Every structure is written in C-alpha cells, then in structure tokens.
Amino acid sequence: MAHNNPNPENPEVFLDIKLTEPKETAAGFPAVISAVKHVFSEMGPIRGTNALLKVNQKDGFDCPGCAWPDPDDERSPIAEYCENGAKAIAEEATTKALWAKFFEENSVAQLANLNDYEIGKKGRVAQPMYLAKDATNYKPISWENAFALIAEKLNNLPTPNDAIFYTSGRTSNEAAFLYQLFVREFGTNNLPDCSNMCHESSGVALNESVGIGKGSVKLEDFYEAEVIIILGQNPGTNHPRMLSALQKAKANGCTIISINPLKETGLMGFNNPQKLNGVLGIKSQLTDIYLQVKINGDLALLKAIEQLLWVEEQKNPGSVFDLDFIQNHTHGFEQLKNAFHQHNLNELSEACGISIDDIIKTTDAIKHKKKIIACWAMGLTQHKNAVDTIKEVVNILLLKGSIGKPGAGTCPVRGHSNVQGDRTMGIYEKPSKAFIDKLNSVFKINAPYEHGYDVVDAIKAMHNEPGKVFIAMGGNFLSATPDTKYTAEALNKCSLTVQISTKLNRSHLITGQEALILPTFGRSDKDVNADGEVQIVSCENSMGVVQLSKGSLKPVSNQLLSETVIVSKLAQATFGNKTQTPWQLYQQHYNHVRDAIEKTIAGFENYNMRVREPGGFYLPNGSREGKFNTFTGKANFNVGQLTFNKLADDELLMMTIRTHDQFNTTIYGLDDRYRGIYNERRVILMNETNITKLGFKAGDVVDLYNYHDGVERVAHKFMIVAYNIPEQCCATYFPETNVLVPINSVADKSNTPTSKYVVLKLKKHVE
Ligand SMILES: Nc1nc2c(c(=O)[nH]1)N[C@H]1C(S)=C(S)[C@@H](COP(=O)(O)OP(=O)(O)OC[C@H]3O[C@@H](n4cnc5c(=O)[nH]c(N)nc54)[C@H](O)[C@@H]3O)O[C@H]1N2
Ligand SMILES: Nc1nc2c(c(=O)[nH]1)N[C@H]1C(S)=C(S)[C@@H](COP(=O)(O)OP(=O)(O)OC[C@H]3O[C@@H](n4cnc5c(=O)[nH]c(N)nc54)[C@H](O)[C@@H]3O)O[C@H]1N2
Ligand SMILES: [Mo]
C-alpha cells in the first residue's frame, strides 16, 4: 500500500523542450485555434459548440475559469469567453468518465506515479468511490453508504473541532451557504478555503484600510480611468477578458503602468479575438510604462513613488494630493507624511531594482491624474509583507482621492470564479460575532464563536494530531498547498479524507487511512430536480455582481449529485432527527436555499427575483460609495515597514507562477505559449548573468533546494531556461515546486503561504 507519493519526480528523460522568443502580443487568432482545439478534443464538436454558446450569456452558465466580470452592456452573443475560459470548460465538460472499472484496473499507487497532467487528463469521476484501510484500489460505494460512513466518523470524533472542511472557489453560493451551515451546526469553524492561499492578504489589508475586503471598482470604471496600475498580475493568461477592458480604457486615453518582474505578453499588446481587427492581427499596445521590479520589490517602489509625489505636492500644495479627501475621509495622514523620507530614494531604487529615472517617469504620469485604478493579484498577495504592500497601494489611491468615485479605486483581481461569493456566504474560519449571532437566531442552532483553522493551521493540526476527518468541497488540497511532503504526511495521518470533486486529481491519491471520492456536477452540467425542474445556482464575480448560472450539458454520468444535494444529504445523515434545519426542502428546489440566504446575509433582498434579472445585481459596497466602515470610521493610511531582502551570493529568490496551459493544479497542456516555452513544465527561468555566475549554462539540469527552518526541501530535475528576469530572481511553475514552499513561511496577518518568495540554492543534478 503506497498512497503517499506526493510528487513524482520521474521525468526519466526530459521531453523535447522547445524554446522561442516570448510573444509580444496576446490572443489574436492563435488563441482562437488553441481554444477550439482543446474544446473539440475533450468534448467533440457538437457538445463543444453548445457549451461555448452558453458560457457567460445572461441565461447560460458562469465560466468555471476566472472571476473577471461579464460586461453589463454589450456581451458578444457567440463568444463571451476567452481561450483559457474555453480550456476550463473543455476540461470540465470532457466526455471521459471514470467508472469503477477504471479504479479496478488502476491502483492508487500506479495512479500516484503519473504526473498532474496525466492524472487530470483521465477525466471525470463517474460514481462514488471508496478506498478502505490498507486497500490498494478504490471500490464503488453507494451514495447512502458513503454518507453513513462519513456521518459515523464525524459523530465519533472526540470534538467537532477534529473535523476540517475545506472549500475551493468554484462552489456556488447555494452550496457554500449550506456547507458552512452544516459545518457550524455540527459545531466548528474549521472552514479553511483556497482564499487563504490566494487573496487573503487583500482581504485583510482592504478591511483594515477601507473597511471592506472586496475591491471597489466596477467594470465601467475601467473605461473612465486616467491611469491603471497593474501589479503582480498576468491577465493575458489568468484573466484574458480583462485585456478587452484595458484595450477600451486605452482607447479612451488611459495610461497603463505595469509592475512585474517579467515582461508578461498580455500586458504588452493585445489582438482582440472577438473583434475583426484582432483576428486580423492588428495589435493594440497596452502598457505605457513597464517597471520590471525585483521579486518583492513593490513596497520599496511604492514608497519611492509616494516620496516623489510628496516632493511635487510641496511645490504647489493641493496640486498632487486631494487635500479635501484626505481631510474629510482619511485617518493617519500625519504619520504617513512623517514617514515619506524614512528611506532615501537611492536606497529604495536599489531595493526594488527600478532606476530613479523610471520612478520619476511613473510619478509624472500620475501626479496630476485624479482617476486611478490599481489592480493586483498573486504577485502582491503571496509575500511575507503582502498586507503592508497592498496597504501601500491603497495609500497612493487615498493620497490622490482615487476611491469611491467613477474611474477610480481598488481592484484585487480574484481567482476562482466564485471565491468571492463563497466568503460572502460565510466560508471563513474567522466569522464575526454578528454573523454567528445571525446564523444562530435564524436557524436556532448553536454555532460556535471560537475561530477555526485556516489552510496552514489545518495542515499543522492534521500533522500534529492524527485521526482527524478532512472533507474537501472541490479543489486539490494536496497539490495546491505548500510544503507538499509535509502536507502529504498530514493527510496520511487523517482517519478519513473525503473529496467532493469533478475530475480526478492528486488529492484522491494521497489520502487518510480511509478515503472517499464523491463525484459532483460542474458549472456546465444540467442539474434537474425530482420534479423535472432545471435548477440554477449563483456566483459573485470579482466586482461584487451576483449572477445566475444554469448548466446546460448532459452530465457524463447519471450518478452525480449536485454539491447542494450532497451537503444536504450529508447533514441529514450526520444529524438524523436532531436537526430542525429543513435539509430535505433544500434538496427539492434551490429557491429554498436562496430564501435562507436572504434571511441571513445582508444585500440579498428578493434574492430569487433579482438573481433571475438579466445580468444579476450588485451587492452593497461601502468603499465604492466612499463610505469607509473601519475602526476609525475613515479610510486608514498605513506606514508599512520595509525590510531589505539580503540574499547570499549563491541564493536565488523564486516565484511560483502559472503557465498559459493550466488552471491552478489542473494542467491543460505542456506549453507556456506567451513565454515561448513549449513541451516542458520542469523548468527554472533565470537571469543570464546568474546562470553564468553560478557556474551553469542554459539547458543544464539542476536540483532546487530550500532550507527554511533548517529543514531541507528539494525538487529534483529542473532545466535552466535563460529568461528576461531581474538578477537573483527566478521563476518556476506551480504546483511542481510547492514541495519547496515552507509551511512556516507565511504572510504577516493573513497567514498566506509565501508562494512568490522562496529562497533557493541550486545544485547540478546527478543521476
Ligand atoms: N487560465 C488560468 N486562469 C486563472 C488561473 C489559472 O491557473 N489559469 N488561476 C486563477 C486563480 S485561483 C488566481 S488567484 C488568478 C491568479 O492570477 P495571477 O496572480 O496573474 O497568477 P500567477 O501566475 O500566480 O501570476 C502572478 C504574476 O505576478 C508576478 N509576480 C510574482 N512575484 C511578484 C512580485 O514580487 N512583484 C510583482 N509586482 N509581481 C510579481 C508574476 O511574474 C506573474 O506575472 O488567476 C485565476 N485565473
Ligand atoms: N506554489 C503555489 N501554490 C499555490 C498558488 C501559487 O500561485 N503558487 N496559488 C494558490 C491559489 S491562488 C489558489 S486559489 C489555490 C487553488 O487551490 P484549489 O482550489 O484547491 O485547487 P484547484 O487546482 O483549483 O482545484 C482543482 C480541482 O477542483 C475540482 N473541481 C473543479 N471544478 C469543481 C466543481 O465545480 N465542484 C467541485 N466540487 N470540484 C471541482 C476538480 O476535481 C479539480 O481537480 O492554490 C494555491 N497554491
Ligand atoms: Mo487563487
């Protein structure tokens, strides 16, 4: 029995890697070709075309890709999706189904030897499967027995806090609400979610500075903005539909500033594949000022920009800062002002790797502008000082009065398509007292107030206290989390691990003593209740719009249950007649779930009616209206503490990033087309000078080491690729290098693993 192979490092030989120059323009016709290729190969032409016609239409399903909003006004009738959205749909709506026979023929140990790409390509799990203690293969199990088994394990735990309930961000509002209700009625707040590894730092920073953990801008604001700053985000790959918004902004005269260690293709130029010009290859240039910052150099850079803005402001008071706004709506300006000259400009320029000239150019571009939007993603959130860095971004917006008015504000660009909605529904290990009070009064339950585990604490708890029950609503916990070996040991120590999943993934293969896979619908699947009525669910996008999602494709198996039904049945099995919550009703029609949400969570008045309005509805958002619900009652400036990163000569700083051919741990293909790297994922992108200095050459194969906390972590066999990246910085692909991300290296306050800040040493690989 060997279900503990966390990371097969067995590329016996490297594939035939192919390198070209990085592309200078994103999308265009190659994107259309790539989309169609993926869709047709997984789904065939008829099912594929049907899916593409329904995605992101007002009566269709929400794209299971990213959380970028749909345009309120002009949606393309045939193509409101992008290349990577199409790939996400193809992966989910594949016709490959894994029945009991597949699991009989393939042992867990055999499957664990495949890489993530190969595992993902196997297809959708078609029926509930059970792995008994010491068994080598999964066996089929009935839904009823699966629920009974989980219920028995849960009810026999010494305390409800010995159970851990993870959520990934594709789960609908309806399923997420019921899931947290079930978990809290059961008696714990152990609700870690993918947010803990993603935008948690944004949530913490924004809550403290502007009183709400969500962004303030709407899509229309992009069309009015004078300046858009994009930090630590690769929209060409991860939010391709954002490029259309940037293109429109640009046409309206906006200046775009990109801050990124890599010259990402999508930030440089765009051929809109939904417009004739784009298909013909007529390119729009996007970024005006490209700042190739060192990894984690952002805080220093932002401080330098603030310092220069202050210098300009003093020349002519009121010409740069919005003094009225600062006076009436903010707190802490005096402290910030005193800190403007804490560091000298040379020192800051050195720390971020951007020349003083370029910092001046940037300051000039924004000093007289009043409508600024700042967008950011994982390049800012996954660092030790992430919360301070994001607050520094907010400082600049506040100095300029650039929030709470059209064309300006905060835009943390979310990841999973409903990650924001899941939080709104209460998927949070640190619920407020008010939320629990409300839940207790609406449902007459005894939900606990004591905070639960987030992702990192959950892993440590599983590691330190064997015998826990771990349940995952979606996601791929083993591969997405840091310190893969440590996490694998943690999962192995659980008495039971349960994965509610669409596709086969590595978390099905690295398990507790016993394990279950419960197969469920994806977004595109048609979900019909016992009365033959098609059920809809709803999601909240990155800009706080709640919209319906209605699946339309025939599910790959007749044995799948929806997430909503799975949670309700699990609750019935666990509580028996001890519950007063109408779990049966929720299974009959999801309107009842939405009624329950409406009673519990503000902003969902007339939910059932408004969700059916074309385009959905906006949730309330104080910062959007210039109302800052913070502890001071105003928007708060923050003086971030800058520490200077010192590396030894033989050390590199690694960021783990996504290729153009993956969705998180789901690997669509082996190419990173925009970066010009084909047919290989085990690469390390390094600056040419460092390659030479360390005594290597491009093409060499190296092992990567990290020694945080005195523990040796190693990832074997990565090929060196010379790339345009600042010195002593390097990049590898997530999740292959998660094994190197130390469990104890986390962001202050948000506890997010520092996946973009891993100190490495390299050694030549010897066979
Ligand atoms: N197709 C596709 N779409 C996706 C996903 C996917 O995997 N595939 N994932 C979804 C999810 S869950 C999320 S959270 C988002 C992720 O979207 P992104 O955050 O765009 O994803 P990453 O690949 O992690 O890219 C981080 C970017 O930050 C830069 N960066 C790294 N370190 C630093 C730094 O210190 N400073 C600065 N300024 N930049 C830095 C990297 O060069 C890279 O361009 O995308 C979502 N959408
Ligand atoms: N090193 C490193 N680690 C990272 C990151 C990084 O940048 N670097 N990024 C982090 C980020 S931003 C995130 S969000 C996390 C992602 O962490 P997760 O959300 O846990 O991982 P995913 O790869 O998105 O999960 C994919 C699996 O979800 C299941 N699935 C897909 N759709 C559905 C559905 O509709 N319902 C259900 N029940 N299951 C479904 C499928 O079985 C699929 O295999 O990873 C984090 N980990
Ligand atoms: Mo994410």
Coordinates of N, CA, C and O and ligand atoms in Angstrom, one line a residue, residues 194-195 197-199 239 378 381-382 413-416 419 658 663-664 734, ligand 3:
C194 N -9.6 28.1 -0.3 CA -8.5 28.4 -1.2 C -8.1 29.9 -1.1 O -6.9 30.3 -1.3
S195 N -9.0 30.7 -0.6 CA -8.7 32.2 -0.4 C -7.5 32.3 0.6 O -6.8 33.3 0.4
M197 N -4.9 30.9 0.5 CA -3.6 30.9 -0.2 C -3.6 31.9 -1.3 O -2.7 31.9 -2.1
C198 N -4.7 32.7 -1.4 CA -4.9 33.5 -2.6 C -5.0 35.0 -2.3 O -4.0 35.6 -2.1
H199 N -6.2 35.5 -2.2 CA -6.4 36.9 -1.9 C -6.6 37.3 -0.4 O -7.1 38.3 -0.1
H239 N -6.6 36.2 -16.6 CA -7.9 36.9 -16.7 C -7.9 37.5 -18.1 O -8.0 38.8 -18.3
M378 N -1.7 37.7 -7.4 CA -0.8 36.9 -6.6 C 0.6 37.4 -6.4 O 1.3 37.1 -5.4
T381 N 0.1 39.3 -3.2 CA -0.5 38.7 -2.0 C 0.3 37.6 -1.4 O 0.1 37.3 -0.2
Q382 N 1.2 37.0 -2.1 CA 1.9 35.8 -1.6 C 3.3 36.1 -1.1 O 4.3 35.5 -1.6
V413 N -7.8 41.4 -8.3 CA -8.5 40.6 -9.3 C -8.5 39.1 -8.8 O -7.5 38.5 -8.7
R414 N -9.7 38.7 -8.6 CA -9.9 37.4 -7.9 C -9.5 36.2 -8.8 O -9.5 36.3 -10.0
G415 N -9.4 35.1 -8.2 CA -9.0 33.9 -8.9 C -10.2 33.0 -9.4 O -10.7 33.2 -10.4
H416 N -10.6 32.1 -8.5 CA -11.7 31.2 -8.8 C -12.9 32.0 -9.1 O -13.2 33.0 -8.5
V419 N -14.9 32.5 -5.7 CA -14.2 32.6 -4.5 C -14.7 33.7 -3.6 O -14.8 33.6 -2.4
R658 N 1.9 30.5 -12.8 CA 1.1 29.7 -13.7 C 1.6 29.8 -15.1 O 2.0 30.8 -15.6
F663 N -5.0 25.5 -15.1 CA -5.9 26.2 -14.2 C -5.5 25.7 -12.8 O -5.8 24.6 -12.4
N664 N -4.7 26.5 -12.1 CA -4.1 26.0 -10.8 C -3.5 24.7 -11.0 O -2.6 24.5 -11.8
F734 N 4.0 26.5 -10.6 CA 3.2 25.9 -9.6 C 2.4 24.8 -10.3 O 2.0 25.0 -11.4
Ligands
MO3 MO -6.5 31.9 -6.4

